[in-house]
Every structure is written in structure tokens, then in C-alpha cells.
Amino acid sequence: MSEGVGSRVAIVGGGPVGALNTSFFALRGYNVDLYEARDDIRLAKHVRGRSINLALSHRGRQALASVGLEEKVIRHGIPMHARMIHSLSGKRKSIPYGKKGQYLLSVDRTLLNKELLTAVEELPRVKLHFNHKLQDSDMLNRTLILSRLVGTAVDSV
């Protein structure tokens, strides 16, 4: 775990990928600041953004397992064994997603995101910053320019 001890990482975007990457860095010893433009979706009555389910592959499940969340997420999933192709003539053809016994798992994107955010919030080296929107970045000087929504005003961070 000494790999990133003391080093800081900023991740912009608190969706499933940003939250999962936050876990990966924090578990390797990095101090991580996660910035998300939206409100905390765990507190919102209605979540803006994508609402379509996410198709979780075997690799996705492995990623969740590596941060201890696979079982928690997959119990709410629906297996999808094949895609259905509809021809212009009206014929339907089922095409499997993989070998026999392999499937994709349809999971609620918001539920997945909430579970990931809750998990990263429990890690000691993580700070979550909601309502922070990236305005600019200077990678040479390792600087991010973010605006923070405060009521109807915008502050620079």
C-alpha cells in the first residue's frame, strides 16, 4: 500500500467510473479529492442524468469485487444472456453475449453509483466535493480551476 502514501489525486466526475477510480487510488494509499458537478445523488429525491440501466460485464464485476462491492450490487441485477436482433422482415434472432453460462448483468445505474459513493466516503483518505464544476485545468502546474455552486452564486475554488 505504500505506492501512493502522501500523494494527492483529484478525480473529476462522481459517476460510477469516477467513484470506482477513487476507490482504487485510495486503497493504494493516495489522498483523493472527488469533485462532482451535481448534488449528492444519495440525498436527492430525483436524480438528474442518465437513467438507463448499465450492462455490467464480467470485467465490471471483477472491478467491483476488487473494492468489495460485487455481491452488494449483483443481487439487484437482472441477467441478460443474449441480445435480440429484429430483421426488417419481422424475424427475430437471439445472439448470446458470451459462451454458455456467460451473461451481462443489467444493474440500476443510480443504485450502483450510490453504493460506490457510500463505499468511497467510508475510506479514510477520500474527500467528496459535490456541486463543484471543472472550469479549467493546468496539468503542468497540477492545478484545477473549479466553480462551486452556492445557492444561485458561483465561487471559484
Coordinates of C-alpha atoms in Angstrom, one line a residue:
M1 CA 0.0 0.0 0.0
S2 CA 3.0 2.4 0.2
E3 CA 2.6 3.1 -3.5
G4 CA 0.7 6.4 -3.2
V5 CA 1.1 7.3 0.5
G6 CA 1.0 11.1 0.9
S7 CA 0.4 11.7 -2.8
R8 CA -2.8 13.6 -3.8
V9 CA -5.1 12.8 -6.7
A10 CA -8.1 14.8 -7.9
I11 CA -10.8 13.0 -9.8
V12 CA -13.4 15.0 -11.7
G13 CA -16.8 13.2 -12.1
G14 CA -18.6 11.3 -9.4
G15 CA -20.4 8.8 -11.6
P16 CA -19.7 5.1 -11.5
V17 CA -16.2 5.3 -13.1
G18 CA -15.1 8.3 -11.1
A19 CA -16.2 6.8 -7.8
L20 CA -14.6 3.4 -8.6
N21 CA -11.3 5.0 -9.6
T22 CA -11.5 7.0 -6.3
S23 CA -11.6 3.6 -4.5
F24 CA -8.7 2.2 -6.5
F25 CA -6.5 5.2 -5.7
A26 CA -7.5 5.5 -2.0
L27 CA -6.9 1.7 -1.5
R28 CA -3.4 2.3 -2.9
G29 CA -2.6 4.9 -0.3
Y30 CA -3.4 8.1 -2.2
N31 CA -5.3 11.1 -0.7
V32 CA -8.2 11.6 -3.2
D33 CA -10.5 14.6 -3.8
L34 CA -13.5 13.6 -5.8
Y35 CA -15.3 16.5 -7.5
E36 CA -18.9 16.2 -8.8
A37 CA -20.9 18.9 -10.5
R38 CA -24.2 17.6 -9.3
D39 CA -25.7 17.4 -5.9
D40 CA -25.1 14.2 -3.9
I41 CA -27.4 11.7 -5.6
R42 CA -27.7 9.8 -2.3
L43 CA -29.7 12.8 -0.9
A44 CA -31.7 13.8 -4.0
K45 CA -35.3 13.0 -4.3
H46 CA -34.9 12.9 -8.1
V47 CA -31.6 12.2 -9.8
R48 CA -30.8 14.1 -13.0
G49 CA -28.8 12.5 -15.7
R50 CA -28.7 9.0 -17.2
S51 CA -31.5 6.7 -16.0
I52 CA -31.0 3.7 -18.3
N53 CA -29.6 0.6 -16.7
L54 CA -26.0 -0.3 -17.0
A55 CA -24.9 -3.6 -18.6
L56 CA -22.2 -4.9 -16.3
S57 CA -19.8 -7.4 -17.9
H58 CA -17.5 -9.9 -16.2
R59 CA -14.7 -7.3 -16.1
G60 CA -17.0 -4.8 -14.5
R61 CA -17.9 -7.4 -11.8
Q62 CA -14.2 -8.1 -11.2
A63 CA -13.6 -4.3 -10.7
L64 CA -16.5 -4.2 -8.2
A65 CA -15.1 -7.3 -6.5
S66 CA -11.7 -5.7 -6.1
V67 CA -13.3 -3.0 -3.9
G68 CA -15.6 -5.4 -2.1
L69 CA -18.9 -4.4 -3.8
E70 CA -19.7 -7.1 -6.3
E71 CA -22.1 -9.1 -4.1
K72 CA -23.9 -6.0 -2.9
V73 CA -24.5 -4.8 -6.4
I74 CA -25.3 -8.0 -8.3
R75 CA -28.0 -9.2 -6.0
H76 CA -30.1 -6.3 -7.5
G77 CA -29.1 -7.2 -11.1
I78 CA -31.0 -8.9 -13.9
P79 CA -29.0 -11.4 -16.0
M80 CA -29.1 -10.8 -19.8
H81 CA -27.9 -13.8 -21.7
A82 CA -28.4 -12.6 -25.3
R83 CA -29.4 -9.7 -27.4
M84 CA -32.4 -9.9 -29.8
I85 CA -31.9 -8.9 -33.4
H86 CA -35.1 -7.9 -35.2
S87 CA -34.9 -8.0 -39.0
L88 CA -36.9 -5.8 -41.4
S89 CA -38.9 -8.9 -42.3
G90 CA -40.0 -9.4 -38.7
K91 CA -37.8 -12.3 -37.9
R92 CA -36.0 -12.4 -34.6
K93 CA -32.6 -13.8 -33.8
S94 CA -31.1 -14.3 -30.4
I95 CA -27.3 -13.8 -30.2
P96 CA -25.6 -14.8 -26.9
Y97 CA -23.4 -12.3 -25.1
G98 CA -20.8 -14.9 -24.5
K99 CA -20.2 -18.6 -24.0
K100 CA -22.8 -20.8 -22.4
G101 CA -23.3 -19.6 -18.8
Q102 CA -21.9 -16.2 -19.5
Y103 CA -24.1 -13.1 -19.4
L104 CA -24.2 -9.4 -18.8
L105 CA -25.9 -8.1 -15.7
S106 CA -28.4 -5.2 -16.0
V107 CA -28.0 -3.0 -12.9
D108 CA -29.6 0.2 -11.9
R109 CA -27.1 2.9 -12.7
T110 CA -28.2 5.1 -9.8
L111 CA -28.1 2.3 -7.3
L112 CA -24.6 1.3 -8.5
N113 CA -23.4 5.0 -8.2
K114 CA -24.9 5.4 -4.7
E115 CA -23.2 2.2 -3.5
L116 CA -19.9 3.3 -4.9
L117 CA -20.1 6.8 -3.4
T118 CA -21.1 5.4 0.0
A119 CA -18.1 3.0 -0.1
V120 CA -15.6 5.7 -1.1
E121 CA -16.9 8.1 1.6
E122 CA -16.0 5.4 4.2
L123 CA -12.4 5.3 3.1
P124 CA -10.0 7.4 5.3
R125 CA -8.2 9.3 2.5
V126 CA -11.2 10.5 0.5
K127 CA -12.9 13.8 0.4
L128 CA -16.1 14.2 -1.7
H129 CA -16.9 17.6 -3.1
F130 CA -20.4 18.0 -4.6
N131 CA -21.6 21.0 -6.6
H132 CA -18.1 21.6 -8.0
K133 CA -17.8 22.0 -11.7
L134 CA -14.4 21.9 -13.5
Q135 CA -13.8 25.1 -15.4
D136 CA -10.2 24.7 -16.5
S137 CA -7.0 22.7 -15.7
D138 CA -3.3 23.3 -15.9
M139 CA -1.7 19.9 -15.8
L140 CA 1.9 21.3 -15.9
N141 CA 1.3 23.1 -12.7
R142 CA -1.0 20.4 -11.3
T143 CA -3.9 22.9 -10.8
L144 CA -7.7 22.6 -11.3
I145 CA -10.0 25.6 -11.6
L146 CA -13.4 24.6 -10.2
S147 CA -16.6 26.6 -9.6
R148 CA -18.7 25.8 -6.6
L149 CA -22.4 26.4 -6.7
V150 CA -23.6 28.2 -3.6
G151 CA -27.3 28.8 -3.8
T152 CA -27.5 30.8 -7.0
A153 CA -24.0 32.2 -6.9
V154 CA -20.8 30.6 -8.2
D155 CA -17.5 30.7 -6.2
S156 CA -14.1 29.7 -7.6
V157 CA -12.2 27.0 -5.7

